[in-house]
Amino acid sequence: MSPEQNHSTPFGRRSFLRASGTVAAAGFLAACGGNTGRGGSTGGKAISQWYHQYGEAGTQQAALRYAKAYTKADVSVQWIPGDYASKLSSGLVSSNGPDVFEFHPDVQMAKSGQIVPLDDIIADVKSDFTDKDLAANSVDGKVYGIRMIDDPQFLYYRKSLLEKAGVQPPTTFDELIDASRKLDKGGVKGLYLGLKAGSDILASPLVWATGSELLTADHKVAFDTPATVEGLKKMRELYTSKTLLLGAPTDWFDPSAFIQGLTAMQWCGLWAMPGIQKALGDDFGIVPLPGIGSTGRPVVYNGGWSTYVSAKAKDVDAAKAFVKWLWIEQTKLQEDWCTSYGFHIPPRKSLAAKATKLQSGTAAEAVKLFGTNGHYDDPYWTQAMMTISQDMVNNAVVSGKNPESEVAKARTRVEAELKKIA
Amino acid sequence: MTTTTTGGARPGATAPPGPAAKAKAKARHDGHGVRGSTRTFWLFAGPFLAGLLLFVYVPVGWSFYLSLFQAQNTVAPTKFVGLDNYADILTEGPFTDSLWTFTLFALIVVPLTYVLALALALLVHRISVARAFFRSVFFIPTACSYVVASMVWKLSIFNGVRFGLANTVLGWFGIEPIAWIGTVSPPWYWMVLVTLRLWLQLGFYMILFLAALQQIPKELYEAAWTDGARPGWQTFRHITLPQLRTTSVAVVLLMLIAAYQAFDEFYNLLPNTPYARPPLVYLYYTALGQGQDFGHGSAGALVLSALITMVTLLQGRIFGFGKADR
């Protein structure tokens, strides 16, 4: 072996650098093309699409499959667990954000130019979307988001446990408190409203259930009513009954606590219904959040997600073309997304009418309740305002602070937020 | 033919340097040395200083600039608002509430960590068998991620349902399950937060105390015993504790700053609940999580930095940080 050969061992400097460079380049290329599931290039256009982590099995694979099926650009899917809102927020203000992403309607994003209007791609099928879905994604008359799924939320209850306790499904808030008390026995709690005792997810529905609104049609504070104060007091009564399940392993959006028999009733969404059916058969039913007080009304909260195109997308037109392809043209894929994993109501009226899995049993009841009692997010009720109202409910209900002053404080803070978007 | 070499330098040979030449050479040599050292200094310190400038001081400066503007959904200023962001932050409630949260947290965690870490160090210092083993055992939790530890605390030990570890133990004594992170009255969530931090941090501070204990000369104890002091509390009170003064000041300072920076356990155990929201969690949600309000976020971050600086200086003043041991 010559000295030269000796220097060329696998541990030699040049070899090491060469090998490291190859590995780094391979890693870089792998990262660039990660999660596309695609073998070859598609003309150089690349689109980054972000989803939050859905809980239903098969959704991530479905998202990857849709991305792979698109032939006019390489679509890379980022499946983001945990705090999706924060990751998205930092992504959108930097240059490392998504081109296409799912989120909730928010006027700030439209007014600050983070997202682009999508009127041109939705124009041909606009009438096939419900007016409420369009309104929820519209700012100043322009449509900024294409609704992907409608996710009604309600109270699930175990029929057998209610029968055993001699309790009827609650139709008023007082009945709900009473039912929760009667069902709280034998190691099974009466009701589960999540890790924050409902102060997060029920912050808006609670106001609606009293007959009040969050904002007026011309975007002014509307929730500071005696009815809201009454609603907070009733919610406090429910909390202090000590019949709520608190500190469960998973939050309200996961039906595990209900399925495992830790609670007799739980607030959850339609998406969880296939899992609940599989675990409990027909031993469950659903009711809206009951109305509170004399002006009250039952509430089914419509969560759901919409797709947006970032104004910072590498190629906005290419991103819009992909959104049009996936969420406007590919009705089969939309139906698959809405009904093959968890249950969601397709936002397109024509698709909703054809969704056979939602036309019988409790799923059909859910669609009916959604139609009669559905409440949608207002794009002018921003993420910051949501936090304010959640603080209001948490302080009044969990911490037991004075509800009148909490409502007044929340009003001041929401008005300050409204000034920012005026 | 021969060449006479006596009395003359050979052609081409260098003459021995005189005193003036020596001084010149020395100066030249020293100059090279200084320049060489300076170059080496900048070579090694330069990247660090550039990083510090680029990733710390420029963002802090930008943050101050941003705090004087409305900057909603953008890190570029949009409208000059002067000190309005500061006024909002200090009067709107959630931020000032968050200051109380971390003050309470610091008041519980700092003394507890100090006492327990010192006690642990004294124990480990005294034992003669398997000392290295015990040091490692107590130090290992320091290597654990706050997120992972939070999940273990939340899902396993302090799970609020009947099969949580703590609730299982309570069940043996006929006590009803406690919703550890779900109840405010009584505030059981403090038990979860504090035990988690103790478990994660005790080992680190124990090592600091252990290093300081090993530096105390044995002669001091022998002299004290000769003078009639009894081993135990008396020598601890009059020898050990005074000798640990410098370490104690540093440890308390570190613990206090770590308490101010509390984020991970609050974020993972009690995400964004107003009754358990320290300043960093508040600022995180204001600037990034939901609000995307970088003007308010920057103002809050600077107020928090100023507070930490003030408390640190005050603490240094009170405890005489930097003074020589007597």
CSV table of C-alpha atoms in Angstrom, one decimal, chain B residues 58-306:
chain,number,residue,atom,x,y,z
B,58,VAL,CA,-29.9,43.8,16.8
B,59,PRO,CA,-33.2,41.9,17.7
B,60,VAL,CA,-33.3,43.7,21.1
B,61,GLY,CA,-32.9,47.0,19.3
B,62,TRP,CA,-35.5,46.1,16.7
B,63,SER,CA,-37.8,44.9,19.4
B,64,PHE,CA,-37.5,48.3,21.2
B,65,TYR,CA,-38.2,50.1,17.9
B,66,LEU,CA,-41.1,47.8,17.2
B,67,SER,CA,-42.6,48.4,20.7
B,68,LEU,CA,-43.2,52.0,19.7
B,69,PHE,CA,-45.3,51.0,16.7
B,70,GLN,CA,-48.5,49.2,15.9
B,71,ALA,CA,-47.3,45.9,14.4
B,72,GLN,CA,-50.2,43.6,14.0
B,73,ASN,CA,-49.5,40.4,11.9
B,74,THR,CA,-46.2,41.8,10.8
B,75,VAL,CA,-42.7,42.3,12.2
B,76,ALA,CA,-42.4,45.6,10.3
B,77,PRO,CA,-43.8,48.7,12.0
B,78,THR,CA,-47.0,50.1,10.6
B,79,LYS,CA,-48.1,53.1,12.7
B,80,PHE,CA,-46.2,55.0,15.3
B,81,VAL,CA,-48.0,54.8,18.7
B,82,GLY,CA,-45.3,56.1,21.0
B,83,LEU,CA,-45.5,54.5,24.5
B,84,ASP,CA,-49.1,53.3,24.0
B,85,ASN,CA,-48.0,49.7,23.8
B,86,TYR,CA,-46.3,50.0,27.2
B,87,ALA,CA,-49.3,51.8,28.7
B,88,ASP,CA,-51.6,49.0,27.4
B,89,ILE,CA,-49.3,46.2,28.6
B,90,LEU,CA,-49.1,47.7,32.1
B,91,THR,CA,-52.8,48.5,32.5
B,92,GLU,CA,-54.7,45.8,30.6
B,93,GLY,CA,-54.6,43.2,33.3
B,94,PRO,CA,-53.3,39.9,31.9
B,95,PHE,CA,-49.7,41.1,31.8
B,96,THR,CA,-49.7,42.4,35.4
B,97,ASP,CA,-51.6,39.3,36.5
B,98,SER,CA,-48.8,37.2,34.8
B,99,LEU,CA,-46.2,39.2,36.8
B,100,TRP,CA,-48.0,38.1,40.0
B,101,THR,CA,-48.0,34.5,38.8
B,102,PHE,CA,-44.3,34.3,38.3
B,103,THR,CA,-43.6,36.3,41.5
B,104,LEU,CA,-45.6,33.7,43.4
B,105,PHE,CA,-43.8,30.9,41.5
B,106,ALA,CA,-40.4,32.4,42.4
B,107,LEU,CA,-41.3,32.8,46.0
B,108,ILE,CA,-42.2,29.1,46.2
B,109,VAL,CA,-39.6,27.6,44.0
B,110,VAL,CA,-36.4,29.6,44.9
B,111,PRO,CA,-36.3,28.9,48.6
B,112,LEU,CA,-37.4,25.3,48.2
B,113,THR,CA,-34.9,24.6,45.5
B,114,TYR,CA,-32.1,26.3,47.6
B,115,VAL,CA,-32.8,24.4,50.8
B,116,LEU,CA,-33.3,21.0,49.1
B,117,ALA,CA,-30.4,21.3,46.7
B,118,LEU,CA,-28.1,22.3,49.7
B,119,ALA,CA,-29.5,19.4,51.8
B,120,LEU,CA,-28.9,17.0,49.0
B,121,ALA,CA,-25.4,18.3,48.4
B,122,LEU,CA,-24.6,17.9,52.1
B,123,LEU,CA,-25.8,14.4,52.1
B,124,VAL,CA,-24.0,13.4,49.0
B,125,HIS,CA,-20.8,15.1,50.3
B,126,ARG,CA,-20.9,13.2,53.5
B,127,ILE,CA,-21.4,9.7,52.3
B,128,SER,CA,-18.3,7.7,51.5
B,129,VAL,CA,-20.0,4.8,49.6
B,130,ALA,CA,-21.1,5.1,46.0
B,131,ARG,CA,-20.7,8.9,46.0
B,132,ALA,CA,-20.4,9.1,42.2
B,133,PHE,CA,-23.5,6.9,41.8
B,134,PHE,CA,-25.6,9.2,44.0
B,135,ARG,CA,-24.3,12.3,42.2
B,136,SER,CA,-25.3,10.8,38.9
B,137,VAL,CA,-28.7,9.7,40.1
B,138,PHE,CA,-29.6,13.1,41.4
B,139,PHE,CA,-28.1,14.9,38.4
B,140,ILE,CA,-29.7,12.8,35.6
B,141,PRO,CA,-33.1,14.5,35.8
B,142,THR,CA,-31.4,17.7,34.7
B,143,ALA,CA,-30.8,16.1,31.3
B,144,CYS,CA,-34.5,15.5,30.8
B,145,SER,CA,-36.6,17.8,28.6
B,146,TYR,CA,-39.1,20.0,30.3
B,147,VAL,CA,-41.7,19.0,27.7
B,148,VAL,CA,-41.2,15.3,28.3
B,149,ALA,CA,-41.2,15.7,32.1
B,150,SER,CA,-44.4,17.8,31.8
B,151,MET,CA,-46.1,15.1,29.9
B,152,VAL,CA,-45.1,12.5,32.4
B,153,TRP,CA,-46.3,14.7,35.3
B,154,LYS,CA,-49.6,15.5,33.5
B,155,LEU,CA,-50.5,12.1,32.0
B,156,SER,CA,-49.1,9.7,34.6
B,157,ILE,CA,-48.2,11.1,38.0
B,158,PHE,CA,-50.8,13.9,38.4
B,159,ASN,CA,-53.4,12.5,36.0
B,160,GLY,CA,-56.6,13.9,37.4
B,161,VAL,CA,-58.7,10.7,37.0
B,162,ARG,CA,-58.8,7.7,39.3
B,163,PHE,CA,-55.9,5.8,37.6
B,164,GLY,CA,-53.4,8.6,37.9
B,165,LEU,CA,-50.4,7.5,40.0
B,166,ALA,CA,-50.9,10.2,42.7
B,167,ASN,CA,-54.7,9.5,42.8
B,168,THR,CA,-54.1,5.7,43.0
B,169,VAL,CA,-52.0,6.3,46.1
B,170,LEU,CA,-54.7,8.6,47.6
B,171,GLY,CA,-57.2,5.9,46.8
B,172,TRP,CA,-55.4,3.4,49.1
B,173,PHE,CA,-56.2,5.8,51.9
B,174,GLY,CA,-59.8,6.2,50.8
B,175,ILE,CA,-59.3,9.7,49.4
B,176,GLU,CA,-61.3,10.8,46.4
B,177,PRO,CA,-59.3,11.5,43.2
B,178,ILE,CA,-58.0,15.1,42.8
B,179,ALA,CA,-58.0,17.0,39.5
B,180,TRP,CA,-54.5,18.2,40.0
B,181,ILE,CA,-54.2,20.6,37.2
B,182,GLY,CA,-57.9,21.3,36.9
B,183,THR,CA,-58.7,22.9,40.3
B,184,VAL,CA,-58.0,26.4,41.3
B,185,SER,CA,-59.5,26.2,44.7
B,186,PRO,CA,-57.5,24.7,46.3
B,187,PRO,CA,-54.8,25.4,43.8
B,188,TRP,CA,-53.4,21.9,43.4
B,189,TYR,CA,-51.8,22.9,40.1
B,190,TRP,CA,-49.0,24.5,42.1
B,191,MET,CA,-48.1,21.1,43.5
B,192,VAL,CA,-47.7,19.8,39.9
B,193,LEU,CA,-45.7,22.8,38.7
B,194,VAL,CA,-43.4,23.1,41.7
B,195,THR,CA,-42.6,19.3,42.0
B,196,LEU,CA,-41.8,19.2,38.3
B,197,ARG,CA,-39.3,22.0,38.6
B,198,LEU,CA,-37.8,20.7,41.7
B,199,TRP,CA,-37.2,17.3,40.1
B,200,LEU,CA,-35.7,18.8,37.0
B,201,GLN,CA,-33.4,21.4,38.7
B,202,LEU,CA,-32.3,20.1,42.1
B,203,GLY,CA,-29.5,18.0,40.7
B,204,PHE,CA,-27.9,20.9,38.9
B,205,TYR,CA,-27.8,23.1,41.9
B,206,MET,CA,-26.7,20.2,44.1
B,207,ILE,CA,-23.6,19.9,41.9
B,208,LEU,CA,-22.9,23.6,42.3
B,209,PHE,CA,-23.1,23.3,46.1
B,210,LEU,CA,-21.1,20.1,46.0
B,211,ALA,CA,-18.3,21.8,44.2
B,212,ALA,CA,-18.3,24.6,46.7
B,213,LEU,CA,-18.4,22.2,49.7
B,214,GLN,CA,-15.3,20.5,48.4
B,215,GLN,CA,-13.4,23.8,48.4
B,216,ILE,CA,-13.9,24.4,52.1
B,217,PRO,CA,-10.6,23.6,53.9
B,218,LYS,CA,-10.8,20.8,56.4
B,219,GLU,CA,-8.6,22.8,58.7
B,220,LEU,CA,-11.4,25.2,59.3
B,221,TYR,CA,-13.6,22.5,60.8
B,222,GLU,CA,-10.7,21.1,62.8
B,223,ALA,CA,-9.9,24.5,64.2
B,224,ALA,CA,-13.6,24.9,65.1
B,225,TRP,CA,-13.7,21.5,66.8
B,226,THR,CA,-10.6,22.4,68.7
B,227,ASP,CA,-12.3,25.6,69.8
B,228,GLY,CA,-15.2,23.6,71.2
B,229,ALA,CA,-17.7,23.8,68.3
B,230,ARG,CA,-19.8,20.6,68.0
B,231,PRO,CA,-20.0,18.9,64.6
B,232,GLY,CA,-23.5,19.4,63.1
B,233,TRP,CA,-25.6,22.5,63.2
B,234,GLN,CA,-22.9,24.7,64.9
B,235,THR,CA,-20.2,24.0,62.3
B,236,PHE,CA,-22.8,24.2,59.5
B,237,ARG,CA,-24.1,27.6,60.8
B,238,HIS,CA,-20.6,29.1,61.5
B,239,ILE,CA,-18.3,27.4,58.9
B,240,THR,CA,-20.2,25.8,56.1
B,241,LEU,CA,-22.8,28.4,55.4
B,242,PRO,CA,-20.5,31.4,55.4
B,243,GLN,CA,-18.1,29.6,53.2
B,244,LEU,CA,-20.9,29.0,50.7
B,245,ARG,CA,-21.9,32.6,50.6
B,246,THR,CA,-20.5,33.3,47.0
B,247,THR,CA,-22.0,30.1,45.7
B,248,SER,CA,-25.3,30.8,47.4
B,249,VAL,CA,-25.6,34.2,45.8
B,250,ALA,CA,-24.8,32.8,42.4
B,251,VAL,CA,-27.2,29.9,42.9
B,252,VAL,CA,-30.1,32.2,44.1
B,253,LEU,CA,-29.5,34.5,41.2
B,254,LEU,CA,-29.6,31.6,38.7
B,255,MET,CA,-32.7,30.2,40.3
B,256,LEU,CA,-34.5,33.5,40.3
B,257,ILE,CA,-33.7,34.1,36.6
B,258,ALA,CA,-34.8,30.6,35.8
B,259,ALA,CA,-38.1,31.2,37.6
B,260,TYR,CA,-38.6,34.5,35.6
B,261,GLN,CA,-38.1,32.5,32.5
B,262,ALA,CA,-40.7,29.8,33.4
B,263,PHE,CA,-42.4,28.8,30.3
B,264,ASP,CA,-42.2,25.1,29.3
B,265,GLU,CA,-44.0,23.6,32.3
B,266,PHE,CA,-46.8,26.2,32.3
B,267,TYR,CA,-47.2,26.0,28.6
B,268,ASN,CA,-47.4,22.2,28.6
B,269,LEU,CA,-49.3,21.6,31.8
B,270,LEU,CA,-51.7,24.6,31.8
B,271,PRO,CA,-51.7,26.1,28.3
B,272,ASN,CA,-52.9,29.8,28.4
B,273,THR,CA,-55.0,29.7,31.5
B,274,PRO,CA,-55.3,33.1,33.1
B,275,TYR,CA,-54.7,31.8,36.7
B,276,ALA,CA,-51.4,30.1,35.7
B,277,ARG,CA,-50.0,32.3,33.0
B,278,PRO,CA,-46.4,33.6,33.6
B,279,PRO,CA,-45.2,36.5,31.5
B,280,LEU,CA,-43.4,34.5,28.9
B,281,VAL,CA,-46.5,32.5,28.2
B,282,TYR,CA,-48.5,35.6,27.9
B,283,LEU,CA,-46.0,37.2,25.6
B,284,TYR,CA,-45.8,34.1,23.5
B,285,TYR,CA,-49.5,34.0,22.9
B,286,THR,CA,-49.7,37.8,22.4
B,287,ALA,CA,-46.9,37.9,19.8
B,288,LEU,CA,-47.1,34.5,18.2
B,289,GLY,CA,-49.8,32.1,19.4
B,290,GLN,CA,-53.0,33.9,18.5
B,291,GLY,CA,-52.6,37.7,18.7
B,292,GLN,CA,-49.7,38.2,16.3
B,293,ASP,CA,-49.3,41.5,18.0
B,294,PHE,CA,-45.6,42.1,17.8
B,295,GLY,CA,-45.8,45.7,19.1
B,296,HIS,CA,-47.4,44.7,22.4
B,297,GLY,CA,-45.2,41.6,22.5
B,298,SER,CA,-42.0,43.6,22.2
B,299,ALA,CA,-43.1,46.1,24.8
B,300,GLY,CA,-43.9,43.3,27.2
B,301,ALA,CA,-40.6,41.6,26.5
B,302,LEU,CA,-38.7,44.8,27.3
B,303,VAL,CA,-40.6,45.5,30.4
B,304,LEU,CA,-39.9,42.0,31.6
B,305,SER,CA,-36.2,42.3,30.7
B,306,ALA,CA,-36.0,45.6,32.7
